Coordinates of C-alpha atoms in Angstrom, one line a residue:
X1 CA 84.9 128.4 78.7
X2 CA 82.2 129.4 80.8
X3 CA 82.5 132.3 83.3
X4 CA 82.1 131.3 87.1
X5 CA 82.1 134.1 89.5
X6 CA 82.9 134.6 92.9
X7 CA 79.0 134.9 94.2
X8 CA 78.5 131.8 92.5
X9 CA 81.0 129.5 93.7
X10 CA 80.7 131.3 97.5
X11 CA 76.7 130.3 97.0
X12 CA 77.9 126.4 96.4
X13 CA 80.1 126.8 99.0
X14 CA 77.5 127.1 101.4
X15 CA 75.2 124.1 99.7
X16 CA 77.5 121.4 99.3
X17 CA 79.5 122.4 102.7
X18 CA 76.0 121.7 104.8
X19 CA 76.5 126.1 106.2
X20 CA 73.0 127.3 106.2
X21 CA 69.8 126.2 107.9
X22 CA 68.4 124.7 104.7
X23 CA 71.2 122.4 103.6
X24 CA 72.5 121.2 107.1
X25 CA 72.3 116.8 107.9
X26 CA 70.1 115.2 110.2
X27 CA 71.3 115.7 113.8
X28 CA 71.6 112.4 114.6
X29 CA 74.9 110.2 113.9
X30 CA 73.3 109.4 110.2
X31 CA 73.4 113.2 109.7
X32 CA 77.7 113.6 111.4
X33 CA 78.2 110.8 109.0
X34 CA 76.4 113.2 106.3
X35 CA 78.3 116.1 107.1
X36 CA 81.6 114.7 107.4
X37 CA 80.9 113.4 103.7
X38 CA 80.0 117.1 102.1
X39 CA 83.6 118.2 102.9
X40 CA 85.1 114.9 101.1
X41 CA 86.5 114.5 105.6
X42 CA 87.0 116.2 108.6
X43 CA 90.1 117.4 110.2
X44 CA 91.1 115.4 113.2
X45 CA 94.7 116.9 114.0
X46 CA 92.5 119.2 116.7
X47 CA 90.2 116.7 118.3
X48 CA 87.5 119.5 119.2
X49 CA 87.7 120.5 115.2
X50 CA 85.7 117.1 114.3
X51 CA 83.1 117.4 116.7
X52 CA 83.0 121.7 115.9
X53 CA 83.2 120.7 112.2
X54 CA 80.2 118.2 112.2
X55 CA 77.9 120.2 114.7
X56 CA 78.4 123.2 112.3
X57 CA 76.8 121.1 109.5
X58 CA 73.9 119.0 111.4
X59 CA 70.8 120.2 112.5
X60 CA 71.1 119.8 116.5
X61 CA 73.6 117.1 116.2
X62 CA 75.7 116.9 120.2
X63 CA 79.0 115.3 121.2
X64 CA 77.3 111.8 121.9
X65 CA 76.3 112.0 118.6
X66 CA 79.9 112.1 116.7
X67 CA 80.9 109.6 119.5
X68 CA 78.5 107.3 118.2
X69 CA 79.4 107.6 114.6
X70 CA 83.3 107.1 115.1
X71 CA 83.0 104.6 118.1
X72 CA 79.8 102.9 118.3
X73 CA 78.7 103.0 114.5
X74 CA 82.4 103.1 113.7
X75 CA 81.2 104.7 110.4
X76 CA 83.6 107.1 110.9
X77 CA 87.2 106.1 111.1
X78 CA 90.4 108.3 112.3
X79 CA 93.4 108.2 109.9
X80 CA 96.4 109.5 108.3
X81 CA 95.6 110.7 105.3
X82 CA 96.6 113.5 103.1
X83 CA 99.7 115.2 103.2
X84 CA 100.2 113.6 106.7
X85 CA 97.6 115.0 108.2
X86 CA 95.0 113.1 110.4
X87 CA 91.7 113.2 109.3
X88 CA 88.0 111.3 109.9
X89 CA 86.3 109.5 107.0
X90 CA 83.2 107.6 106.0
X91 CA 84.4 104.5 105.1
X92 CA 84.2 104.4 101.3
X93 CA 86.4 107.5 101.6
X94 CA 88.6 106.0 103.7
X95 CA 89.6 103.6 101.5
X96 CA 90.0 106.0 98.7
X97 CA 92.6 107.9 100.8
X98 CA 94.5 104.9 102.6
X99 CA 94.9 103.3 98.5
X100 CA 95.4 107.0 96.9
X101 CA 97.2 109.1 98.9
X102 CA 98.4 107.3 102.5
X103 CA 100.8 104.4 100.7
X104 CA 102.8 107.6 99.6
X105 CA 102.4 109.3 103.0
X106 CA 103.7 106.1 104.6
X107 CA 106.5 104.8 102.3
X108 CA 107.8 108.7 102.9
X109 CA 107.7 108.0 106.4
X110 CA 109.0 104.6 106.9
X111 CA 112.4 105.5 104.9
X112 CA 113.0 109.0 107.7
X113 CA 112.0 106.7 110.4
X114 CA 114.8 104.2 108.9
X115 CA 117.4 106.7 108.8
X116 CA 116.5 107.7 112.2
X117 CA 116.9 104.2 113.7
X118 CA 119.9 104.1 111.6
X119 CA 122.0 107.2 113.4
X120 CA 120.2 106.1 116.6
X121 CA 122.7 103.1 116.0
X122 CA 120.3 100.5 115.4
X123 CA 121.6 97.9 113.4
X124 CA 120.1 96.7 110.3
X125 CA 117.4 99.0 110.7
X126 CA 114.8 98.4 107.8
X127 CA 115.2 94.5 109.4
X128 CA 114.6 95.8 113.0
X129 CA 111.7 98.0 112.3
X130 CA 109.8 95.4 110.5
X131 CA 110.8 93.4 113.5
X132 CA 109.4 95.7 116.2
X133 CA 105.8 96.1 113.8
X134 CA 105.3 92.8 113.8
X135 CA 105.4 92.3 117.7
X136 CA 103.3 95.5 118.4
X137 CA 100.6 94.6 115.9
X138 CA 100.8 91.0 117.8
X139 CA 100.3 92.5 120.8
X140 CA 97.5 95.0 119.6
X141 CA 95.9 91.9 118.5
X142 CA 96.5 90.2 121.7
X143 CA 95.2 93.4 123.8
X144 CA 92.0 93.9 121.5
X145 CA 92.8 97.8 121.9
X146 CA 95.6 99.3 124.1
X147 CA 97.1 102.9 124.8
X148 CA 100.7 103.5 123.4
X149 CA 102.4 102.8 127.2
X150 CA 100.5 99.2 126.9
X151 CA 102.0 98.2 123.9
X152 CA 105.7 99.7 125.3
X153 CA 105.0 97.2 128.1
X154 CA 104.5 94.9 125.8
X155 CA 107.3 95.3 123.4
X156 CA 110.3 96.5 125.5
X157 CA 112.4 97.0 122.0
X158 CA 110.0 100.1 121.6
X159 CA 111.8 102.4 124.3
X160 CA 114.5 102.1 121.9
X161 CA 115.4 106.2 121.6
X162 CA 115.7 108.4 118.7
X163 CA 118.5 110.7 118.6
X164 CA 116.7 112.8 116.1
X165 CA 113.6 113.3 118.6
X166 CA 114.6 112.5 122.0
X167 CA 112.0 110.5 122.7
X168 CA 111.7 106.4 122.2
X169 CA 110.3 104.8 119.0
X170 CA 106.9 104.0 120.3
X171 CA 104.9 107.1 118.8
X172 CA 106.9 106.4 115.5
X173 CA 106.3 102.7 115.4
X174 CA 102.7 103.3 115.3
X175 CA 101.8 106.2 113.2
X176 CA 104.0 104.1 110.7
X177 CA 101.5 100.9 111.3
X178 CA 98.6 103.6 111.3
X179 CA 99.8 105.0 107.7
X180 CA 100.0 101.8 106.6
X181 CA 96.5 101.2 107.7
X182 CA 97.1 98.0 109.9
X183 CA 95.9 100.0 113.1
X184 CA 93.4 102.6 113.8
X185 CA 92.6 105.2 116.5
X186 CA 89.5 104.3 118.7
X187 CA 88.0 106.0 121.6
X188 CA 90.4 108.4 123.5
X189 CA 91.1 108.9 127.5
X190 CA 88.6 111.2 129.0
X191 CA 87.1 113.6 127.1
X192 CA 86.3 114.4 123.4
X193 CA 89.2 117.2 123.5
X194 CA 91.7 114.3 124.1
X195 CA 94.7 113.1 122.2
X196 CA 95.3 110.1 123.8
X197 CA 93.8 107.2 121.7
X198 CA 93.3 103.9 122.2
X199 CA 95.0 102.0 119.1
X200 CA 92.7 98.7 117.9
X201 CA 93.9 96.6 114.4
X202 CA 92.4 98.3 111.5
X203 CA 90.6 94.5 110.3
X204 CA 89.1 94.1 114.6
X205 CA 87.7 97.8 114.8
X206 CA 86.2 97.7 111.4
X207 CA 85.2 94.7 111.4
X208 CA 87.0 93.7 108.1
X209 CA 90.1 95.7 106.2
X210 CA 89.5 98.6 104.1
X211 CA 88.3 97.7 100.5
X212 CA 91.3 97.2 98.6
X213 CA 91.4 99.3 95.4
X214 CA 94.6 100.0 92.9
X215 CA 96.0 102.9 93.4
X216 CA 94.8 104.9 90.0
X217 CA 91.3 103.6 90.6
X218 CA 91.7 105.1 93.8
X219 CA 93.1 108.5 93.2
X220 CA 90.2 108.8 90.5
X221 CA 87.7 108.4 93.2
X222 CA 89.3 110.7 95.5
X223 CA 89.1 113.3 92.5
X224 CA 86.1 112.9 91.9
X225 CA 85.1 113.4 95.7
X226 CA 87.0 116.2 96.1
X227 CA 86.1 118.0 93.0
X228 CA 82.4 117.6 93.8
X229 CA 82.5 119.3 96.7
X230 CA 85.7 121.6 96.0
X231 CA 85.1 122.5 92.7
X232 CA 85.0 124.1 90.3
X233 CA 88.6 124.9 91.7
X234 CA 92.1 125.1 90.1
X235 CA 94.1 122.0 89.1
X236 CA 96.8 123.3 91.7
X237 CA 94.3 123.6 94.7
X238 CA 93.2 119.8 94.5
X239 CA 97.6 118.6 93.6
X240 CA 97.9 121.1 97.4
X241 CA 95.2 119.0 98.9
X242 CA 95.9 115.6 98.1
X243 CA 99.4 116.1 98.2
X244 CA 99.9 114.2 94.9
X245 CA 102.3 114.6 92.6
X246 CA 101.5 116.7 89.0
X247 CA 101.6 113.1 86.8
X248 CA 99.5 112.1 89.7
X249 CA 96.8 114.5 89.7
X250 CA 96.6 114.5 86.0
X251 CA 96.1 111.2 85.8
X252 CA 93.1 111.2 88.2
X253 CA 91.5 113.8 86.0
X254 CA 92.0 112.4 83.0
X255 CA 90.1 108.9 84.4
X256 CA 87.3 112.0 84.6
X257 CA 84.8 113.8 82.6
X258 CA 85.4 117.4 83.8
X259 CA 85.0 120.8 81.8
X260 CA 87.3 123.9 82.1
X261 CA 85.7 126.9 83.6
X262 CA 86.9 130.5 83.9
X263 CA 87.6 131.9 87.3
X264 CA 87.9 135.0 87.0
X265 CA 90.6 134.9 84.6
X266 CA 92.5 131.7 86.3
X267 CA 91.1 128.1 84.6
X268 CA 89.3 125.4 87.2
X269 CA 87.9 122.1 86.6
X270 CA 84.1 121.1 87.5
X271 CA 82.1 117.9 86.7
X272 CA 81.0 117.5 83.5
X273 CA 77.7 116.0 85.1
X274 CA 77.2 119.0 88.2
X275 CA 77.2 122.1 86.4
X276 CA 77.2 125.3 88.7
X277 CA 74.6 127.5 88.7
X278 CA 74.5 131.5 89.0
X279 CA 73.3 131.3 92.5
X280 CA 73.2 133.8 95.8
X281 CA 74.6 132.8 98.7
X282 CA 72.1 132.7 101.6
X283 CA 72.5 136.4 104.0
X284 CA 73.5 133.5 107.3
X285 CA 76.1 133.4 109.6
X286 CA 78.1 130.5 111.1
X287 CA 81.4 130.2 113.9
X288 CA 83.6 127.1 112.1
X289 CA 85.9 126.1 114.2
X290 CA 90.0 126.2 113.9
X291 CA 91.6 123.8 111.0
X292 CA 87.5 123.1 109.7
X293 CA 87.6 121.5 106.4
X294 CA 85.9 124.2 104.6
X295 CA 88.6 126.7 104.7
X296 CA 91.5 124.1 104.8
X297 CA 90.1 122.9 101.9
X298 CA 91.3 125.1 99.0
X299 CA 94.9 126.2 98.5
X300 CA 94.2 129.7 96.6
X301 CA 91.3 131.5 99.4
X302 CA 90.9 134.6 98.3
X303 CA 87.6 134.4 96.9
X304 CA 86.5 133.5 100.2
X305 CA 88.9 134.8 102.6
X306 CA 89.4 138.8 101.2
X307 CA 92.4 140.6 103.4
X308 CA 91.9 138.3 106.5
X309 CA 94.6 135.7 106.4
X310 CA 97.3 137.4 108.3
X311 CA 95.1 137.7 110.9
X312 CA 93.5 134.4 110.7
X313 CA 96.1 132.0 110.0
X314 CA 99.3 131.3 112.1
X315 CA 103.2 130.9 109.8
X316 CA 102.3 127.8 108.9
X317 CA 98.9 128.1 107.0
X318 CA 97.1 126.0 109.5
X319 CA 93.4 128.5 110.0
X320 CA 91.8 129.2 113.1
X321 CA 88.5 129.6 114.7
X322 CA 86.1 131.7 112.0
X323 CA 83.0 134.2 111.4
X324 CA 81.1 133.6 108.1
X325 CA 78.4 135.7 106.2
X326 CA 77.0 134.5 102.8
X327 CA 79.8 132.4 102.0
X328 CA 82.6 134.1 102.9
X329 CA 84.9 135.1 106.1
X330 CA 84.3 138.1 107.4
X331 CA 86.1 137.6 111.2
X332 CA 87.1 135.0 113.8
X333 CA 85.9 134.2 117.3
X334 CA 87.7 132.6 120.5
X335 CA 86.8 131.3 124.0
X336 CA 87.6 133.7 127.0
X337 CA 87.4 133.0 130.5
X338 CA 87.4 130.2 132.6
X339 CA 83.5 129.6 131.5
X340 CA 84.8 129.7 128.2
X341 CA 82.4 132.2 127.2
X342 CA 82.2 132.7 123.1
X343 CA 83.3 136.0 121.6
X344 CA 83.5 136.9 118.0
X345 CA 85.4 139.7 116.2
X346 CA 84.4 140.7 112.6
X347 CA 87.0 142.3 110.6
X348 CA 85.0 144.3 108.2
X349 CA 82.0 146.5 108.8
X350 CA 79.0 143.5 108.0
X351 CA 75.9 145.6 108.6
X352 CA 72.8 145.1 111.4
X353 CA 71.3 141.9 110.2
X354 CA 74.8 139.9 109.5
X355 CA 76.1 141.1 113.3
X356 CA 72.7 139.8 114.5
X357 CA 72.7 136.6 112.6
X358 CA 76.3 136.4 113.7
X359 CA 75.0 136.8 117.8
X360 CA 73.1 134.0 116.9
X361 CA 75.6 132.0 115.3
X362 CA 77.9 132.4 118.3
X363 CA 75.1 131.7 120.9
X364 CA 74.5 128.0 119.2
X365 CA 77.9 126.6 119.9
X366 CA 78.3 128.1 123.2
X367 CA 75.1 125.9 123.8
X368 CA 76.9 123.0 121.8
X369 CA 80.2 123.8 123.6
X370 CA 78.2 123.5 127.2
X371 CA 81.0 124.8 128.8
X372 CA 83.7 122.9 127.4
X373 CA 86.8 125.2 127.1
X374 CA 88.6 124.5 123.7
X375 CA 92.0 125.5 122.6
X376 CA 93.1 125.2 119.1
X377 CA 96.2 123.7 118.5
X378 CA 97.7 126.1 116.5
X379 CA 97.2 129.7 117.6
X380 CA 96.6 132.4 115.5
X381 CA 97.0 136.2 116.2
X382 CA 93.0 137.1 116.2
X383 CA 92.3 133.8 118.6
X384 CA 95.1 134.9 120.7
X385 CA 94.0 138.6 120.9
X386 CA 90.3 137.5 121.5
X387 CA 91.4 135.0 124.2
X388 CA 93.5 137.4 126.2
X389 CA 90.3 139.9 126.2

């Protein structure tokens, strides 16, 4: 097997992820499109992450610009995807993850949401949630687009409450027709930091349905995508990502023409086609925002992330806001103050020209930020301790 080392992969890190000044997209909504497509998708749990996430990778790309993509364009689409998790896709992508990972995602969640309705006392539950779908999709499709409380309006049987929650059925109802890929989320209430989404039918947004594709032919794709810009990686790190099951993922890479490669002792899996070359990683900086793709996107970090996760990463492994130097993290920044003013923290002794270049770094999305005071989702201890002064 070939030998790949750590300043090689950390080098195609920084290509194929769009993190230097050399290899970032256009900055127009081509280029968001572009730079949502290097990472294989964006992360759209934390609204702010997909616009932080896309800036990071375009050259002078602005809010208006990812708004065109997802709502004008529509060439991005918001969607459940892998392992539950909400993310934004080109469409090509997006069919490769509705067909290869979602229909698992969403079979998982309409048998919990079944046993819900079931204790909740509903009768005939299976029968009364494909009931309740089929009168909110008629009355998205009536609407054209409509916020959740429209379509409770609408469908009275949707305040129906869940004893396991508290709440009524409504959210359920349509993250189940969202993971089934009949609906979609469009433009949100007020700002880009909102989570308050207009739902629209999947076919009426898109202006057609998703391609259809089997399910193996689909999981192949999704491979390949991911291993392009992933690899070379461990086998485990892309069954983590996808969320796939072991027969799943070794199908996929079987349908493949991949090569084993040492990583420093543990095996990965690269392209047969996209060989990696012994490369330096270029001495720039960049601030990537909490849950960014780049370091969500790998299950084993340490080649990237050295002894920073504790202070990086809250219990549940979700990542927040980071500092990076030639392809690898070296600290974390925050927002303080009411002007939302951007500080940075690095967590290891980078030198002169990497805490300049990091200045820098930190200066260009307070400009992109104009203002705009962002809080991550989920907090971690550095963000908290930089936030707090």
């Amino acid at each position: 097997m070939d030998k790949i080392g750590v300043t090689a992969r950390r080098a195609r890190l920084v290509a194929r992820h769009r993190l230097s000044a050399g290899t970032r997209a256009a900055g127009d909504p081509a280029g968001v499109v572009d730079a949502a497509r290097s990472v294989l998708g964006l992360h759209a749990t934390d609204p702010a992450t997909v616009h932080l996430s896309a800036m990071a990778r375009t050259d002078g790309a602005a809010v208006a610009d990812v708004e065109h993509a997802l709502y004008t364009d529509r060439t991005l689409v918001r969607m459940l995807g892998m392992r539950r998790t909400v993310w934004v896709l080109d469409r090509e992508t997006a069919a490769l993850v509705q067909h290869g990972c979602a229909h698992t995602v969403a079979a998982t969640a309409r048998r919990r949401l079944v046993g819900h309705l079931a204790e909740s006392g509903v009768d005939d539950a299976a029968s009364w949630l494909a009931d309740v779908e089929a009168e909110t999709l008629a009355a998205l499709h009536a609407r054209g687009e409509a916020f959740a409380a429209d379509l409770t309006a609408d469908v009275p049987r949707l305040r129906t409450r869940i004893a396991a929650t508290g709440q009524n059925a409504t959210t359920r109802v349509l993250l189940q027709l969202a993971a089934d890929g009949h609906i979609v989320r469009g433009r949100p209430r007020g700002s880009w930091t909102s989570t308050q989404y207009r739902w629209s039918p999947t076919a009426a947004w898109l202006g057609g349905e998703l391609t259809p594709l089997p399910v193996e032919e689909a999981q192949a794709g999704l491979a390949r995508r991911w291993i392009a810009a992933f690899g070379p990686a461990p086998v485990s790190d892309l069954r983590w990502f996808t969320g796939w099951t072991a027969r799943e993922t070794t199908r996929a890479l079987a349908a493949l023409d991949t090569v084993e490669v040492d990583l420093d002792g543990v095996p990965g899996r690269v392209l047969a086609d996209d060989p990696v070359t012994d490369d330096e990683p270029p001495a720039e900086a960049v601030l990537l925002p909490a849950l960014d793709p780049t370091p969500m996107g790998w299950q084993s970090r340490d080649w990237f992330l050295g002894p920073h996760r504790e202070r990086l990463f809250d219990r549940t492994g979700n990542i927040g806001p980071t500092v990076w130097w030639a392809g690898r993290v070296v600290g974390g920044w925050a927002q303080r103050g009411a002007g939302g003013e951007v500080v940075v923290r690095c967590l290891e002794d980078v030198g002169a020209e990497a805490a300049a270049a990091i200045e820098a770094a930190a200066h260009r999305v307070a400009t992109q930020l104009a203002g705009t005071r962002v809080t991550p989702r989920f907090r971690t201890p550095l963000e908290k301790e930089l936030t707090e002064g």
